[in-house]
Amino acid sequence: MRDRAGPASSAVTVAEPERPQFDAIVVGAGPAGSAAALELARAGHSVALLERGPFPGSKNVYGGVVYGRILDELIPGWYDEMPVQRWVTRRQTMLLDGERSMTVDFRSQSWGRAPYNGATTYRAEFDDWLAGHAQKAGAVLVPSTVATRLLRTERGRIVGVRTDRPDGDLTAKVVIACDGVNSFLAKQAGLFPGDQAAHTTLGVKETLALPARTIDERFGVSGHEGVDIEMLGCTQGIPGGGFLYTNSDTLSVGLVLGLQGLAKSGKRPEEVLAELKRHPSIQPLVRGAELVEYSAHLIPEGGYDTMPQLVGDGLLVAGDAAAMCLAAGIWLEGVNFAMGSGMYAGRAASKALSSGDLGALREYRGLLESSFVLADHKKLRKAPELVLSERVQQRYPGLVCDLVELMFTVENPKPKPGVRKLLRASAKRNGVKMRELARDALTGLRSFG
Amino acid sequence: MAEPLRPLVVALLRWTDARARIDPLSGEVETDPRGAGPSEADRCALEHALRIAEAAAGRCVAVTLAPEPAEELLRDALACGADAVLRVDVPSWDSRVPDSGATTARALAHAIRTELGEPSLVLTGDHSADRGTGSTPAFLAAELGCAQALGLVELSYADGELLALRRLDRGRRERLAVPLPAVCSVEPAGLRLRRAALPSTLAARTATIPVVTGSVAAEPVTAHAARPFRPRAKELPPPPEADPRLRLLRLTGAHEHREPPRVVVTDDPAEAADELLEYLRGKGYL
Amino acid sequence: MNQRYGDVSFEDRMSHVDFRVAEQPHIVVDTDVCRSCTTKTCVHACPANLFVPTAEGGILFNYEQCFECGTCYLMCDGGNAISWSYPDGGQGVVFRHG
Ligand SMILES: Cc1cc2nc3c(=O)[nH]c(=O)nc-3n(C[C@H](O)[C@H](O)[C@H](O)COP(=O)(O)OP(=O)(O)OC[C@H]3O[C@@H](n4cnc5c(N)ncnc54)[C@H](O)[C@@H]3O)c2cc1C
Ligand code: SF4
Ligand code: SF4
């Protein structure tokens, strides 16, 4: 049987190659890998970009919004050429509880003009586009090829990868693992700390077709404007959240479900999603839409504290492979962090290659720390735990909905009660202690503030 | 016919999206170049071509009539071991051109002759995944003026002799000795396209893909029959039962078990109405 | 009562996804190990619904419509019941939207 990449695969020991075939091998043509390959190829190094799918993006699933600021540096003028479905000009955070919901709705028309903020796009199109840039810069894209094992010398230096093709060993001076959340390569290198299941969530998503005009009407947008809705309290007690994004003529509706919570619940993911689609706040938005794709993918959700070591001997790890996805409640950002970390990995590798000193790979971490990639993650390191806590997941949505309901329910001739009193009553009704609330508010302020 | 020094074996690959989406209202077909590639039958044809070229010490060339994104398919053919590839470009991509078997065959025959020389054998899939008439190879045989053998399941070449196997009705098989030069089409059966090795894959990634312009005058599709197609009546033996009543039952299909239609039953008319409305809403009619 | 119209059937759901089925399975489940597994987490956690419990307490697994997500090997309670790997390059699921 051929070599395969899986949790049981391991590195192979090889002799030090005399002349490596490439300066660098980048594994995975997702946003991290393509950014790394682009950076390296631009600096004049020879790069092989391996991708296991038949084309970049074919194996990848996400919710739907790419925040492109980092592209200003990678591909100036990106917004005139990137395959965009809609530009997000309206962003909502929705708390759901039973039949009720409370929404914070923000709109900014300036997000719909250059230099823009976020865009909905399909991964099959976006990843292909970004990899195209890496190719144009000189990287060699090798699709339909799985990197199955790391090639390692006696002394532990990583000098290439084995692929699942006949005659499939490929050598290079540096390997950059951008192989996504399952990253078997980072695991083979021994960079990953233990319990992945505890910090991983499962994303399931439906792409639903609706005429563009109907989407415009239902979501109050027009032309290229789009909406981004993040939801809490829609997962039937399973730690996680939901999302709803508008594309030109489809909607992306999905859920993010903590693996362990999902296991405990005994519920099937698509059933929880079907329940969300029946919620009175969501049903009118998705009604009558026709399913065009159902998809699923894992997300590394642990944040800063669960990241692996980022640098090995001859190896760098970037993107989801390094758990660099920011999935903290109202944020679901991974593509920008993947592109950022990939770019810096490419930069560090390029410097090491040019100077001939592979020790310079260690500068990768410094580059990340002085940029948004690790700065944001460090600041928000407590956020995943808070957002996925039982209080935020199960009690706060109810508390908020109670509070708002009490505030706006007119009880004439009784006089309106004060907000403080209502808050205390709502907290009590949802089993939240005022002290807990204050503490979480403080953690929240420290993280998000 | 005398064998040329290095016989030319051509594999014709048609670039199709096997998962094209059809708009239920307009009937428009949406295809996605990223998901497109050769059909399984075409892949088998390429594998046959590679094997036969090897056995005959010949040259295997993969040819497609398709727009630029189809280059991926030719790179794969190179990686699998094709000696050369050729893309026949359609001037301005007009989907009607490759939809006409005759025009496609004419353009391909012309391109093969002028760019590659007289082929000893042309191989292709039995019929394409999208158009599906299987007529292109026949037209091509006519254009090239050579023998044709279509819908083959096995092909073997030894000592200048090409032997083929074809499925017939009722599980029978037909063995053919195919005279060369010939055009053969194969069913997607019996073998799979080999997996390309890494070194040849790497080489193919950066290879330049030669392109020639297909000399095709697009023929609009012409309708020859104005009446709908009516199959002729078919004679069936009567049911074997002796009792006429049983024969009648058998003929009408009464009492036979079948899937019942979905019926919504409720005692309450209001509820039934609700359910009907909900159903229509769910289907997007309201 | 109206729920049955609310959602498509599971086969329908999967029929919209492009799977290029490889000759060899990329995931193999050892049903002997599953027989002694009490949780059977895989049965409801797999988003593609590929784990089917059998009458004898084992698991019937079908690799053909797999999203290659990794949920099952991370969640499996039976030690090494699942031999998991990616399918050969170019095979398996192909998302058109993602
Ligand atoms: C449901 C869901 C919703 C999300 N929503 C958003 C969102 O709205 N916005 C956002 O910014 N982020 C979102 N994310 C996160 C985002 O998708 C990821 O963080 C991002 O894709 C990470 O990029 P990457 O390049 O590191 O990894 P990936 O995109 O996973 O790319 C890895 C690539 O490596 C390839 N590969 C893997 N192993 C091998 C191997 N052994 N050999 C060869 N190739 C290999 C894969 O095929 C893949 O192409 C979401 C994620 C999910 C699952
Ligand atoms: S990888 Fe995902 S889709 Fe495939 S069997 Fe496992 S859980 Fe199911
Ligand atoms: S969880 Fe693992 S051991 Fe248990 S039934 Fe599923 S595959 Fe088998």
mmCIF file of C-alpha atoms in Angstrom, chain A residues 129-289:
data_model
loop_
_atom_site.group_PDB
_atom_site.id
_atom_site.type_symbol
_atom_site.label_atom_id
_atom_site.label_comp_id
_atom_site.label_asym_id
_atom_site.label_seq_id
_atom_site.Cartn_x
_atom_site.Cartn_y
_atom_site.Cartn_z
ATOM 1 C CA TRP A 129 -6.933 32.979 -6.964
ATOM 2 C CA LEU A 130 -4.316 33.353 -4.227
ATOM 3 C CA ALA A 131 -2.431 30.241 -5.375
ATOM 4 C CA GLY A 132 -2.535 31.711 -8.879
ATOM 5 C CA HIS A 133 -0.563 34.686 -7.593
ATOM 6 C CA ALA A 134 2.022 32.391 -6.047
ATOM 7 C CA GLN A 135 2.298 30.578 -9.373
ATOM 8 C CA LYS A 136 2.673 33.796 -11.325
ATOM 9 C CA ALA A 137 5.497 34.767 -8.997
ATOM 10 C CA GLY A 138 7.256 31.518 -9.888
ATOM 11 C CA ALA A 139 6.119 28.942 -7.338
ATOM 12 C CA VAL A 140 5.449 25.471 -8.758
ATOM 13 C CA LEU A 141 1.981 24.333 -7.738
ATOM 14 C CA VAL A 142 1.706 20.545 -7.531
ATOM 15 C CA PRO A 143 -1.976 19.635 -7.154
ATOM 16 C CA SER A 144 -3.507 16.204 -6.445
ATOM 17 C CA THR A 145 -0.460 15.371 -4.341
ATOM 18 C CA VAL A 146 -0.505 14.505 -0.635
ATOM 19 C CA ALA A 147 2.568 15.103 1.501
ATOM 20 C CA THR A 148 2.510 11.937 3.577
ATOM 21 C CA ARG A 149 5.664 12.115 5.692
ATOM 22 C CA LEU A 150 8.449 14.435 6.631
ATOM 23 C CA LEU A 151 11.934 13.460 5.488
ATOM 24 C CA ARG A 152 14.320 13.801 8.376
ATOM 25 C CA THR A 153 18.064 13.227 8.695
ATOM 26 C CA GLU A 154 19.659 11.222 11.474
ATOM 27 C CA ARG A 155 20.393 14.481 13.208
ATOM 28 C CA GLY A 156 16.737 15.477 13.127
ATOM 29 C CA ARG A 157 16.875 18.151 10.407
ATOM 30 C CA ILE A 158 13.856 18.200 8.186
ATOM 31 C CA VAL A 159 14.972 18.052 4.572
ATOM 32 C CA GLY A 160 11.819 17.439 2.587
ATOM 33 C CA VAL A 161 8.614 15.470 2.339
ATOM 34 C CA ARG A 162 7.459 12.183 0.910
ATOM 35 C CA THR A 163 4.382 12.350 -1.301
ATOM 36 C CA ASP A 164 1.844 9.729 -2.279
ATOM 37 C CA ARG A 165 3.025 9.680 -5.882
ATOM 38 C CA PRO A 166 5.304 6.980 -7.221
ATOM 39 C CA ASP A 167 8.928 8.054 -6.879
ATOM 40 C CA GLY A 168 7.546 10.699 -4.586
ATOM 41 C CA ASP A 169 10.311 12.016 -2.319
ATOM 42 C CA LEU A 170 10.932 15.717 -2.629
ATOM 43 C CA THR A 171 13.799 17.510 -0.920
ATOM 44 C CA ALA A 172 14.312 21.132 0.064
ATOM 45 C CA LYS A 173 16.289 23.275 2.450
ATOM 46 C CA VAL A 174 13.165 24.429 4.297
ATOM 47 C CA VAL A 175 9.695 22.939 4.694
ATOM 48 C CA ILE A 176 6.722 25.106 5.648
ATOM 49 C CA ALA A 177 3.735 23.135 6.946
ATOM 50 C CA CYS A 178 0.507 24.927 6.038
ATOM 51 C CA ASP A 179 -1.476 21.719 5.952
ATOM 52 C CA GLY A 180 -4.439 22.939 7.941
ATOM 53 C CA VAL A 181 -6.130 21.950 11.156
ATOM 54 C CA ASN A 182 -5.235 18.247 11.106
ATOM 55 C CA SER A 183 -1.570 19.068 10.392
ATOM 56 C CA PHE A 184 -0.065 15.622 10.390
ATOM 57 C CA LEU A 185 3.277 17.150 9.457
ATOM 58 C CA ALA A 186 3.508 19.342 12.576
ATOM 59 C CA LYS A 187 2.521 16.260 14.568
ATOM 60 C CA GLN A 188 5.188 14.133 12.876
ATOM 61 C CA ALA A 189 7.740 16.771 13.814
ATOM 62 C CA GLY A 190 6.608 16.490 17.413
ATOM 63 C CA LEU A 191 5.636 20.146 17.615
ATOM 64 C CA PHE A 192 2.064 19.595 18.706
ATOM 65 C CA PRO A 193 1.068 19.505 22.341
ATOM 66 C CA GLY A 194 -1.553 16.960 23.448
ATOM 67 C CA ASP A 195 -5.285 17.093 23.553
ATOM 68 C CA GLN A 196 -6.475 18.356 20.209
ATOM 69 C CA ALA A 197 -10.041 17.115 20.580
ATOM 70 C CA ALA A 198 -10.617 19.473 23.516
ATOM 71 C CA HIS A 199 -9.752 22.537 21.446
ATOM 72 C CA THR A 200 -11.298 21.686 18.141
ATOM 73 C CA THR A 201 -14.733 22.491 16.830
ATOM 74 C CA LEU A 202 -16.619 21.052 13.924
ATOM 75 C CA GLY A 203 -18.039 23.500 11.385
ATOM 76 C CA VAL A 204 -20.975 22.401 9.249
ATOM 77 C CA LYS A 205 -22.367 24.618 6.562
ATOM 78 C CA GLU A 206 -25.095 24.745 3.976
ATOM 79 C CA THR A 207 -24.819 26.858 0.868
ATOM 80 C CA LEU A 208 -28.361 27.827 -0.070
ATOM 81 C CA ALA A 209 -29.360 29.361 -3.393
ATOM 82 C CA LEU A 210 -31.691 32.368 -3.535
ATOM 83 C CA PRO A 211 -32.094 34.962 -6.277
ATOM 84 C CA ALA A 212 -29.833 37.976 -5.697
ATOM 85 C CA ARG A 213 -32.848 40.281 -5.574
ATOM 86 C CA THR A 214 -34.464 38.241 -2.835
ATOM 87 C CA ILE A 215 -31.266 38.393 -0.813
ATOM 88 C CA ASP A 216 -31.102 42.163 -1.283
ATOM 89 C CA GLU A 217 -34.658 42.526 -0.031
ATOM 90 C CA ARG A 218 -34.442 40.159 2.908
ATOM 91 C CA PHE A 219 -31.165 41.541 4.180
ATOM 92 C CA GLY A 220 -31.661 45.210 3.365
ATOM 93 C CA VAL A 221 -28.689 45.587 1.056
ATOM 94 C CA SER A 222 -28.180 46.263 -2.624
ATOM 95 C CA GLY A 223 -25.665 45.641 -5.359
ATOM 96 C CA HIS A 224 -22.381 44.371 -3.999
ATOM 97 C CA GLU A 225 -23.270 44.926 -0.345
ATOM 98 C CA GLY A 226 -23.489 41.976 1.964
ATOM 99 C CA VAL A 227 -24.283 40.949 5.507
ATOM 100 C CA ASP A 228 -22.371 39.020 8.127
ATOM 101 C CA ILE A 229 -24.338 37.590 11.069
ATOM 102 C CA GLU A 230 -22.677 35.808 13.989
ATOM 103 C CA MET A 231 -24.915 33.972 16.443
ATOM 104 C CA LEU A 232 -24.678 32.725 19.986
ATOM 105 C CA GLY A 233 -27.171 30.549 21.787
ATOM 106 C CA CYS A 234 -28.253 28.649 18.695
ATOM 107 C CA THR A 235 -26.471 25.371 19.358
ATOM 108 C CA GLN A 236 -28.840 23.651 21.779
ATOM 109 C CA GLY A 237 -26.422 23.696 24.648
ATOM 110 C CA ILE A 238 -23.421 22.478 22.663
ATOM 111 C CA PRO A 239 -20.598 25.007 23.094
ATOM 112 C CA GLY A 240 -20.266 26.846 19.809
ATOM 113 C CA GLY A 241 -22.017 29.385 17.653
ATOM 114 C CA GLY A 242 -23.599 30.022 14.301
ATOM 115 C CA PHE A 243 -23.137 32.175 11.246
ATOM 116 C CA LEU A 244 -25.068 33.418 8.265
ATOM 117 C CA TYR A 245 -23.407 35.221 5.365
ATOM 118 C CA THR A 246 -24.709 36.531 2.072
ATOM 119 C CA ASN A 247 -23.061 35.701 -1.243
ATOM 120 C CA SER A 248 -24.276 37.065 -4.603
ATOM 121 C CA ASP A 249 -26.999 34.510 -5.070
ATOM 122 C CA THR A 250 -26.503 32.114 -2.202
ATOM 123 C CA LEU A 251 -26.468 32.209 1.585
ATOM 124 C CA SER A 252 -23.946 30.419 3.768
ATOM 125 C CA VAL A 253 -25.566 29.166 6.959
ATOM 126 C CA GLY A 254 -23.623 27.144 9.411
ATOM 127 C CA LEU A 255 -22.694 26.119 12.893
ATOM 128 C CA VAL A 256 -19.530 25.699 14.815
ATOM 129 C CA LEU A 257 -19.834 22.934 17.425
ATOM 130 C CA GLY A 258 -17.319 21.977 20.112
ATOM 131 C CA LEU A 259 -16.335 18.356 19.453
ATOM 132 C CA GLN A 260 -16.672 17.204 23.028
ATOM 133 C CA GLY A 261 -19.956 18.991 23.529
ATOM 134 C CA LEU A 262 -21.253 17.488 20.330
ATOM 135 C CA ALA A 263 -20.233 14.024 21.471
ATOM 136 C CA LYS A 264 -21.995 14.518 24.795
ATOM 137 C CA SER A 265 -25.165 15.921 23.267
ATOM 138 C CA GLY A 266 -25.937 12.866 21.154
ATOM 139 C CA LYS A 267 -27.292 15.204 18.464
ATOM 140 C CA ARG A 268 -26.377 15.134 14.807
ATOM 141 C CA PRO A 269 -24.772 18.318 13.441
ATOM 142 C CA GLU A 270 -27.156 18.799 10.534
ATOM 143 C CA GLU A 271 -30.125 18.406 12.887
ATOM 144 C CA VAL A 272 -28.861 21.206 15.098
ATOM 145 C CA LEU A 273 -28.450 23.277 11.948
ATOM 146 C CA ALA A 274 -31.967 22.435 10.787
ATOM 147 C CA GLU A 275 -33.230 23.633 14.172
ATOM 148 C CA LEU A 276 -31.383 26.937 13.752
ATOM 149 C CA LYS A 277 -32.934 27.371 10.312
ATOM 150 C CA ARG A 278 -36.357 27.028 11.938
ATOM 151 C CA HIS A 279 -35.733 29.753 14.495
ATOM 152 C CA PRO A 280 -38.264 32.585 13.982
ATOM 153 C CA SER A 281 -35.424 35.067 13.442
ATOM 154 C CA ILE A 282 -33.643 32.942 10.850
ATOM 155 C CA GLN A 283 -36.463 31.139 9.090
ATOM 156 C CA PRO A 284 -37.720 34.210 7.175
ATOM 157 C CA LEU A 285 -34.189 34.784 5.899
ATOM 158 C CA VAL A 286 -33.570 31.305 4.517
ATOM 159 C CA ARG A 287 -37.102 30.319 3.569
ATOM 160 C CA GLY A 288 -37.486 28.632 0.202
ATOM 161 C CA ALA A 289 -33.759 28.570 -0.530
#
